[in-house]
Every structure is written in structure tokens, then in C-alpha cells.
XYZ file of C-alpha atoms in Angstrom:
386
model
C -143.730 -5.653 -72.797
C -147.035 -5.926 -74.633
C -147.983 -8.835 -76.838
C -151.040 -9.993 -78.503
C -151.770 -13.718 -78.151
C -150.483 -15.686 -80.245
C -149.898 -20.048 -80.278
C -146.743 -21.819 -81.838
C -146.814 -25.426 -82.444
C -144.052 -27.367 -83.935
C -145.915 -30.819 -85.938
C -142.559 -32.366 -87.075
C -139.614 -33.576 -85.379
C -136.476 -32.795 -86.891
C -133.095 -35.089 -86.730
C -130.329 -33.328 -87.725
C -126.236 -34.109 -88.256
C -124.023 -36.196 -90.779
C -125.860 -39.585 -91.363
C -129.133 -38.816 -90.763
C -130.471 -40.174 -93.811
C -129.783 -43.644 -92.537
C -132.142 -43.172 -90.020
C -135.115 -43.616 -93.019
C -135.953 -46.984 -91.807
C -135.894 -46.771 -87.909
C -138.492 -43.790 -88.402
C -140.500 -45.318 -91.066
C -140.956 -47.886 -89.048
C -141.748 -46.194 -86.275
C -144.502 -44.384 -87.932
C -146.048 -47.831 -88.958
C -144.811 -47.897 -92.156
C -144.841 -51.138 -94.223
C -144.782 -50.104 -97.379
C -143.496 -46.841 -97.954
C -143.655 -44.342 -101.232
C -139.888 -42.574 -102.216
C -140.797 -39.688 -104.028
C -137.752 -37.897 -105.779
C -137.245 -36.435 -109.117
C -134.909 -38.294 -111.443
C -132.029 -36.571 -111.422
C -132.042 -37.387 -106.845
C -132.171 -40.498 -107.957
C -129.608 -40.761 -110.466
C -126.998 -39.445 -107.834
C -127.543 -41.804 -105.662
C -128.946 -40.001 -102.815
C -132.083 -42.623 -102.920
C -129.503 -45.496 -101.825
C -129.387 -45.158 -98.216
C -132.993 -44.849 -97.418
C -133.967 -47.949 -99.592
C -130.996 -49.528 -98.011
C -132.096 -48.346 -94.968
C -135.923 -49.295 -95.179
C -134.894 -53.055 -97.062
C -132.871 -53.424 -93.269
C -136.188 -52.887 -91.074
C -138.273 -55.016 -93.466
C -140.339 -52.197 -95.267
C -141.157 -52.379 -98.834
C -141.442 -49.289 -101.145
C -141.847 -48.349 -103.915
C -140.666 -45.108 -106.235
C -142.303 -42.132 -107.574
C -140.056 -40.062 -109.787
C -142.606 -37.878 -111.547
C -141.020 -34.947 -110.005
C -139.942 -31.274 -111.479
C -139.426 -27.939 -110.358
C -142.721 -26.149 -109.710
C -144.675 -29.002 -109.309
C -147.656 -29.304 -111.010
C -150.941 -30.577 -110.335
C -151.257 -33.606 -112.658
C -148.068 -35.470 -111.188
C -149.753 -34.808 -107.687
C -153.006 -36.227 -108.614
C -151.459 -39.128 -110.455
C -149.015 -39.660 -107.962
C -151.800 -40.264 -105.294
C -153.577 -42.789 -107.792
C -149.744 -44.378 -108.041
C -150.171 -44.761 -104.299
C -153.347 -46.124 -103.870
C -152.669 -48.658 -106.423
C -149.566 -49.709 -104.500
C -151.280 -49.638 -101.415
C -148.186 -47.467 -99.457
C -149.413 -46.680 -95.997
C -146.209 -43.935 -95.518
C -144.126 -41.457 -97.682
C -140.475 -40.653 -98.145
C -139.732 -37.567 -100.554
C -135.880 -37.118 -101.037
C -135.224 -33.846 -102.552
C -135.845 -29.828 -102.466
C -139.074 -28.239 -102.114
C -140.636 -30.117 -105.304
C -139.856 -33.487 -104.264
C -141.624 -32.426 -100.454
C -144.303 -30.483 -101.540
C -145.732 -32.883 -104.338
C -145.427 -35.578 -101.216
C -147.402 -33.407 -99.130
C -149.769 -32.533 -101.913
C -150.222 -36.451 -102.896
C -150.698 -36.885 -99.141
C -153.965 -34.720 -99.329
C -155.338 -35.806 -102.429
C -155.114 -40.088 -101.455
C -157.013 -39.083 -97.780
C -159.111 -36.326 -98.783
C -159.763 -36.449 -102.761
C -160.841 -34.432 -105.433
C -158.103 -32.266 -106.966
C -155.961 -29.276 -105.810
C -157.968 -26.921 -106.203
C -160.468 -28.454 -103.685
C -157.886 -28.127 -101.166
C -155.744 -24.844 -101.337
C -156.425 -22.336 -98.630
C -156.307 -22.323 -94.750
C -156.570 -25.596 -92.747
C -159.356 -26.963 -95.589
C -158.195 -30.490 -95.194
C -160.782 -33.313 -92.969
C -158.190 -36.072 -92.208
C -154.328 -36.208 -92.542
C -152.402 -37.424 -95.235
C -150.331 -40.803 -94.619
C -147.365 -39.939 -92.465
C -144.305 -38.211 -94.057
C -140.675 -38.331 -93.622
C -138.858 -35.497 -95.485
C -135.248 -35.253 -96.342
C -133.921 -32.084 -97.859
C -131.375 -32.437 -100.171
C -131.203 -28.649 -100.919
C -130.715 -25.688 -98.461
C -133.614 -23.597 -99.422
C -136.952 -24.309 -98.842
C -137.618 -25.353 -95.637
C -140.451 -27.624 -96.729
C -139.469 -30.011 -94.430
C -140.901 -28.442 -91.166
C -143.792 -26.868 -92.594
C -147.404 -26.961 -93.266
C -147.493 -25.298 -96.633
C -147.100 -27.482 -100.178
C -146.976 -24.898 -103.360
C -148.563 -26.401 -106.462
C -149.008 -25.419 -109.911
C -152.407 -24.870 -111.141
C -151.661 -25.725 -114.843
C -155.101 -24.129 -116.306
C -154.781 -21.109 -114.439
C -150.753 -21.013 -114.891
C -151.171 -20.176 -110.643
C -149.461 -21.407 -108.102
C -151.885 -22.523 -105.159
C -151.231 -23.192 -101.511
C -152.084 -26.016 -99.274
C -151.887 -24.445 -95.782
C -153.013 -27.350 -92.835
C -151.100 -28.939 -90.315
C -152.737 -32.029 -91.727
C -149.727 -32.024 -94.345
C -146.713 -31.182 -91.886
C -143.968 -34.035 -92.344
C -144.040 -36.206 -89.249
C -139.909 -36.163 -89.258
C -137.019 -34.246 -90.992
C -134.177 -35.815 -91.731
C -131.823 -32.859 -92.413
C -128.426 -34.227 -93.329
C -125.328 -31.528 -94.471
C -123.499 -34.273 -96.679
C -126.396 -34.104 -99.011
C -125.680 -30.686 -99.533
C -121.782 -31.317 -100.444
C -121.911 -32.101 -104.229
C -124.719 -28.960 -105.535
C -123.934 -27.450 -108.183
C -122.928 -23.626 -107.268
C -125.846 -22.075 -109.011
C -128.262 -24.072 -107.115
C -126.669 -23.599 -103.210
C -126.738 -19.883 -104.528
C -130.730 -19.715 -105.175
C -131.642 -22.498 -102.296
C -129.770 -20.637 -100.043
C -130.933 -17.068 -100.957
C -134.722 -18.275 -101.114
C -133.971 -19.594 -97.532
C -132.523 -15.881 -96.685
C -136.009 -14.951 -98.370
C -137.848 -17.043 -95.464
C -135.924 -15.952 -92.619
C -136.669 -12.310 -93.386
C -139.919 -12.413 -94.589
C -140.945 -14.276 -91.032
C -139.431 -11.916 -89.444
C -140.299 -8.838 -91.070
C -144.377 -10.029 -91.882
C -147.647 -8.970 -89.711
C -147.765 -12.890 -89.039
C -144.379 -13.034 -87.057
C -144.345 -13.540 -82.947
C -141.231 -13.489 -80.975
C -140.736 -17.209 -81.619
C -140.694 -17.222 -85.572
C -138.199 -13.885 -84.398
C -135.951 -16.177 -82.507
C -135.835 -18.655 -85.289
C -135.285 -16.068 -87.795
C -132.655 -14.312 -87.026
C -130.893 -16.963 -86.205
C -131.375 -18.496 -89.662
C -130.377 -14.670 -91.295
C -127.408 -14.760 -89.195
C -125.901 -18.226 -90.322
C -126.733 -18.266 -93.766
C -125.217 -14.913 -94.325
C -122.371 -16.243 -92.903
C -122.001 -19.543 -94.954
C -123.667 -19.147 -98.290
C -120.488 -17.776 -100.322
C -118.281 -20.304 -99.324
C -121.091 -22.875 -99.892
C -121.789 -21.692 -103.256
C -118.301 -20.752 -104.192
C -116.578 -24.567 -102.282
C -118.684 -26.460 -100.151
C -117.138 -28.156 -96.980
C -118.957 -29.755 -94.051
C -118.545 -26.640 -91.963
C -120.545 -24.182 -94.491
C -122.837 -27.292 -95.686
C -123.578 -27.838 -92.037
C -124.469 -24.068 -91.581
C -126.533 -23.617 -94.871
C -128.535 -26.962 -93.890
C -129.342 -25.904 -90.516
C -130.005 -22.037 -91.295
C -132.573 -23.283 -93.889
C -134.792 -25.472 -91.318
C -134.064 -22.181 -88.814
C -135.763 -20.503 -91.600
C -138.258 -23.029 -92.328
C -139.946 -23.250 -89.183
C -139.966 -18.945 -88.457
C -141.866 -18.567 -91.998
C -143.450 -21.816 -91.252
C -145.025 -20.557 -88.508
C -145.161 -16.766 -89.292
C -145.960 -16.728 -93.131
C -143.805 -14.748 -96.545
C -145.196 -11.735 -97.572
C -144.890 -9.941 -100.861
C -141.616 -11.059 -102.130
C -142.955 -14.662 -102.534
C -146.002 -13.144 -104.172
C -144.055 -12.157 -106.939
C -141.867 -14.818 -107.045
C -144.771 -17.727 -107.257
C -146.283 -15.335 -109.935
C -143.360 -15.406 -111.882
C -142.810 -19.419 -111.286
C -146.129 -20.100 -112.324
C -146.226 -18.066 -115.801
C -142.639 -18.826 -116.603
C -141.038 -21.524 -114.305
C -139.278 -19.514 -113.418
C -136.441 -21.452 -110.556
C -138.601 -20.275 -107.036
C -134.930 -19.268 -105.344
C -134.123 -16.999 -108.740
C -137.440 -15.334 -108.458
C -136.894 -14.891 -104.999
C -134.113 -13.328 -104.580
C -133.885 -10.755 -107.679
C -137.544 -9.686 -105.954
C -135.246 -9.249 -102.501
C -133.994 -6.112 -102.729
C -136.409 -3.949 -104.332
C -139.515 -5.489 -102.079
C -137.221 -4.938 -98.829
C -136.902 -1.327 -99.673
C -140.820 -0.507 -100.339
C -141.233 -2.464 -97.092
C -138.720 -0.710 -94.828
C -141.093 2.473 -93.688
C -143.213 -0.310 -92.177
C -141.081 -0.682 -89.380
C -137.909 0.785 -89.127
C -136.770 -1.069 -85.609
C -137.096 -4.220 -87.414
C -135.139 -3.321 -90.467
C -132.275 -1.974 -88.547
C -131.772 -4.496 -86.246
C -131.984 -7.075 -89.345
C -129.175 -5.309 -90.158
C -126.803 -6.317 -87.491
C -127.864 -9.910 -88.595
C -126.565 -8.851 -91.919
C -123.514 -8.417 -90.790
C -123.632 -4.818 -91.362
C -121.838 -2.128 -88.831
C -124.638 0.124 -87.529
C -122.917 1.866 -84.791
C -122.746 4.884 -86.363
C -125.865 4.693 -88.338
C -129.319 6.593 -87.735
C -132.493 3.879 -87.116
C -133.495 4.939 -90.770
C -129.725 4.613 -91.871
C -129.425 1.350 -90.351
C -132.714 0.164 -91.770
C -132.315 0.860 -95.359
C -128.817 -0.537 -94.955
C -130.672 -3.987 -95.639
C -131.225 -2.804 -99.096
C -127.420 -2.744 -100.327
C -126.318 -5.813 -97.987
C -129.069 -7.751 -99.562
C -128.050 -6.677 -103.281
C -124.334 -6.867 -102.916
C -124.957 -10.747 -101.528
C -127.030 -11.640 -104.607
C -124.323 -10.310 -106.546
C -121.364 -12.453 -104.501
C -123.292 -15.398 -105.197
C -124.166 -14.537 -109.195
C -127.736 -14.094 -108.770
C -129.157 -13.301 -112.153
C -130.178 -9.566 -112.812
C -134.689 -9.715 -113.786
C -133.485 -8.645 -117.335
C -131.190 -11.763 -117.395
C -134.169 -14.695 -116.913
C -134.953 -16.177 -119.808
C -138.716 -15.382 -120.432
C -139.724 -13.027 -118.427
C -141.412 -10.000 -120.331
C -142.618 -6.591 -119.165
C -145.917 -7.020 -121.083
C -147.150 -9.573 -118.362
C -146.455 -7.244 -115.624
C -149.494 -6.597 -115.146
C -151.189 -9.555 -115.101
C -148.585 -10.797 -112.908
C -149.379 -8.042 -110.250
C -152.472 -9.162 -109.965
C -151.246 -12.669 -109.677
C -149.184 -11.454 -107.016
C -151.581 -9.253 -105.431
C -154.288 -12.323 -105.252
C -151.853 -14.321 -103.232
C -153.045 -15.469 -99.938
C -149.575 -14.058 -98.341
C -150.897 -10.205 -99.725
C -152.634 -9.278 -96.649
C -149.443 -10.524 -93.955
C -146.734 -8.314 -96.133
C -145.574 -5.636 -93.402
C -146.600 -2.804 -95.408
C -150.039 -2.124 -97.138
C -149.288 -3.289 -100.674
C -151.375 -3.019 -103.565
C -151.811 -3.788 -107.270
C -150.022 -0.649 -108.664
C -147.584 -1.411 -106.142
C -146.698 -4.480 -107.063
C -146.576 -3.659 -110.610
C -143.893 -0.635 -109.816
C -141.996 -3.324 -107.587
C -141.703 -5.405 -110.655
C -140.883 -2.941 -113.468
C -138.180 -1.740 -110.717
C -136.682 -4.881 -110.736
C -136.440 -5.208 -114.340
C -135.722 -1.881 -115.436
C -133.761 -0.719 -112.313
């Protein structure tokens, strides 16, 4: 077996099972925390899934204090006022409760209260000098995985861009992954979450960037989320809860520590013209992205497959490849995934300007197969117009 060097190094320790959000104020405290920073959006809060970590942190004697300027595709002024929030509160720790906006704007306030300046300054490859204040991160959907990686994805809201921090400096110290946050989602939401975490498990696995441990991680992730993402989105128990939780930190460290490739090009082009929700754009780019990708490498494609769930015995290795394709539609379409046509916003006049959105993003040059402007642009009038 040949290899070319490669290093893997996990930054945050994950605690995982029923419960674990209790555990907010033994690790905050560990970390040094005495006054700690909750950042969740409104809505987190408003269920009640804030309760247990302040009751949590008021039982080890931390104070803290909440930041709730949180939405989807988060944008750059709530991270920059967020970190003057922080300094003027004097937190020396952070607590975001919530998907990938509530972690990433954590991450992203992180970098601007140690390092300053803007966003701007910042997005790119390990840019930052010192680490942001240490971070505990509790998912509350089953999607992004931003709770065991380096990477916070902010909206530039000049440019209408969205730019990535990519450092170490910003991992979360600990994830606290707990399944019973996951029972009460609304169906649409598992749906996307869970098929933007499919998204990262294939993309790491499928990407130049990918090394047999992001593999391992990978298809383990493709594996259990196809397995537990209709009945999570159509009833959610503990048992599928417990599988879409887990497969989405699977997934979360493999891209983590591999990278996306051109389906998340798309899909942060499309979130930062429209807003478009990241796990929509995700996965009706899936498909159609998969299938321009395929000729890349055909052993990888067909044994996704298996992972699919689909029978390959008496498939061909290009039969068994493209396979991907139709399990990949047909499991967008189980869970109601949107058709392109069907987002509210999105018009075929930007397409171009959007492939060169997609095209400029720093993921481009790890997508399997050599993938340009033009390319991109057929990819996305293919997923509109079919």
C-alpha cells in the first residue's frame, strides 16, 4: 500500500450520550472559566435548551452572560459586535448552544476579541496569531459538525460572500453532543441538518484532501445517517436521534480534517446571495455535483455505494459508482428536500455570478475532479432546470 504523508490531529474532545449537556459546568470550569459567554439564537433559547447549562454553570459558581444575536448564515456585524459584547463583559470562556450559526459566530467572536480587526482580516488558512478564549460547543442540530472543527463560515455582508476561518486556533476545546436535543426538530430541519451532514461525510471522503482516517470517519458517518435520517425526520426516537447525532460529529471530524469540495461551493454561494438554509443548498447541489464528480474516481464512488445501502453485487465498478447518483436523489426526495426551482429566490440570471462565487471558494482546488467556472455554471442550471 502506498500513501503520501499526511498528519491528523483531533483539537476537541467530544462527550457524547443522553445528558451531556449537564456536563456545561464541570467543563467550563475545567477550562478556567469564570465567567462564561452563552451564545444561542433566540428561538434555542426560547425552548429551553439554554436551562441546563446556566443551571449547570450557576452549580460550579461561574457567571455568564447571553448573546442571542444569532441567525442563520451568520453575518459579520453580530460577530464583530458580539466580541465587543464580550470584552465589555469581561467573559474569559464561551458556550454556543445551537447549529452551525450559533458555533460558528462563537468561533468567529473568538478570533475577533484575541486577534482584532474584522473578518475579513482573518479568513483563509491558519491566519490567526493567538487562540480565541476556550469554547465549549453543543449541537442542537444534526448537521453541521461545527462542533469538532476548525472552520467558522461567515457572511461578508458587502460582498454578499461567505468567508472561511480555517485555524486550529478556533477548534472548540469540548463537544457536548447530546441526542435528546435532537428529539423535538421540526421535520424540515432534521431533513436539511441531516442531509448537509450526508454532504460532509461524502465530500471528505470523496475530496483530494481525504486520508484513510477522514475515510474511516466517513463512511461510518454515510453509513448511519443513511440509516436513521427518515425515521428522524419523519418521528424522532432516541434510537434514530442517537444515530443522526453521532453520524453528524462522524461527519464533522472526516470533512473537518479532509475539507468539502464543490458541492459546498455552490451551496455557500447560494447562502450568501439569497440565505438560502446551508442544508437546502446542500443537498439539492448533491446529486447533480456527485455525478460530474464520479469519473474522478470510480473505486471510491462504488464502494460509497455499499454505504448507501445500495446492492452492488451485480453491478459493473462504473454501474456501482453512478449508482450514488439515484440513491442520493431518491433520499432527498424521502425526506422532502425542495426541488432548486422550489427555493424561494433563487434566479437563473445570477448563475453566473454565482459560479464564480463558487468557483473562488477556497474548497475549488480539493473538489475530486478538475472543476471550473463553466462547470459550475452547467452544474447549477442542471439543478434548476433538470
Amino acid at each position: 500500500m502506498t500513501l503520501n504523508a499526511y498528519s491528523f490531529e483531533l483539537a476537541t474532545k467530544v462527550v457524547f450520550g443522553p445528558g451531556t449537556i449537564r456536563e456545561a459546568g464541570r467543563e467550563a470550569k475545567k477550562l478556567g472559566m469564570t465567567k462564561a459567554m452563552l451564545i444561542a439564537d433566540q428561538g434555542i433559547i426560547g425552548a429551553g435548551l439554554t436551562a441546563p447549562v446556566e443551571e449547570a454553570l450557576q452549580e460550579e459558581g461561574i457567571r455568564y452572560v447571553i448573546y442571542d444575536k444569532i441567525v442563520p448564515n451568520p453575518r459579520d456585524f453580530h460577530c464583530l459586535e458580539g466580541a465587543e459584547f464580550g470584552r465589555e463583559h469581561e467573559i474569559d470562556g464561551m458556550i454556543a448552544i445551537g447549529g452551525g450559526s450559533s458555533i460558528d459566530t462563537a468561533k468567529a467572536i473568538g478570533t475577533l476579541m484575541t486577534n482584532g480587526r474584522d473578518i475579513r482580516t482573518w479568513a483563509g488558512l491558519n491566519l490567526l496569531e493567538r487562540e480565541i478564549p476556550p469554547l465549549i460547543a453543543i449541537p442542537t442540530t444534526a448537521g453541521t459538525g461545527s462542533e469538532v472543527t476548525f472552520d467558522a463560515v461567515i457572511t461578508d455582508t458587502k460582498t454578499h460572500e461567505k468567508l472561511n476561518i480555517l485555524d486550529l486556533k478556533i477548534a472548540p476545546k469540548v463537544a457536548l453532543v447530546d441526542p435528546q436535543t435532537l428529539l423535538k426538530l421540526p421535520s424540515r430541519t432534521m431533513a436539511a441538518c441531516g442531509i448537509d451532514a450526508l454532504v460532509h461525510a461524502v465530500e471528505a471522503y470523496t475530496c483530494k484532501a481525504a486520508c484513510p482516517h477522514t475515510d474511516a470517519y466517513a463512511l461510518y458517518a454515510i453509513d448511519i445517517i443513511q440509516k436513521n435520517l427518515r425515521g428522524a425526520a419523519a418521528s424522532p426516537d432516541m434510537e434514530n436521534c442517537t444515530g443522526m447525532a453521532l453520524g453528524s460529529t462522524m461527519a464533522g471530524i472526516a470533512f473537518g480534517y479532509s475539507d468539502v469540495a464543490a458541492v459546498h461551493c455552490i451551496a455557500e454561494a447560494l447562502g450568501g446571495r439569497y440565505d438560502t438554509p446551508h442544508g437546502v443548498a446542500n443537498a439539492i447541489m448533491l446529486p447533480v455535483v456527485t455525478e460530474f464528480n464520479i469519473p474522478s474516481n470510480l473505486e471510491k464512488y462504488a464502494n460509497m455505494a455499499k454505504y448507501l445501502a445500495v446492492d452492488t453485487s451485480n453491478m459493473t465498478k462504473e454501474e456501482a459508482a453512478y449508482s450514488c447518483v439515484d440513491a442520493l436523489q431518491k433520499l432527498c426526495e424521502e425526506v422532502k428536500i425542495p426541488k432548486m426551482r422550489e427555493v424561494e429566490g433563487i434566479s437563473p440570471v445570477d448563475f453566473p455570478e454565482l459560479a464564480e462565487a463558487s468557483f473562488r471558494n477556497i474548497s475549488t482546488l480539493d473538489n475530486p475532479r478538475e472543476i471550473t467556472v463553466d462547470d459550475y455554471l452547467q452544474l447549477l442550471n442542471k439543478a434548476y432546470f433538470g
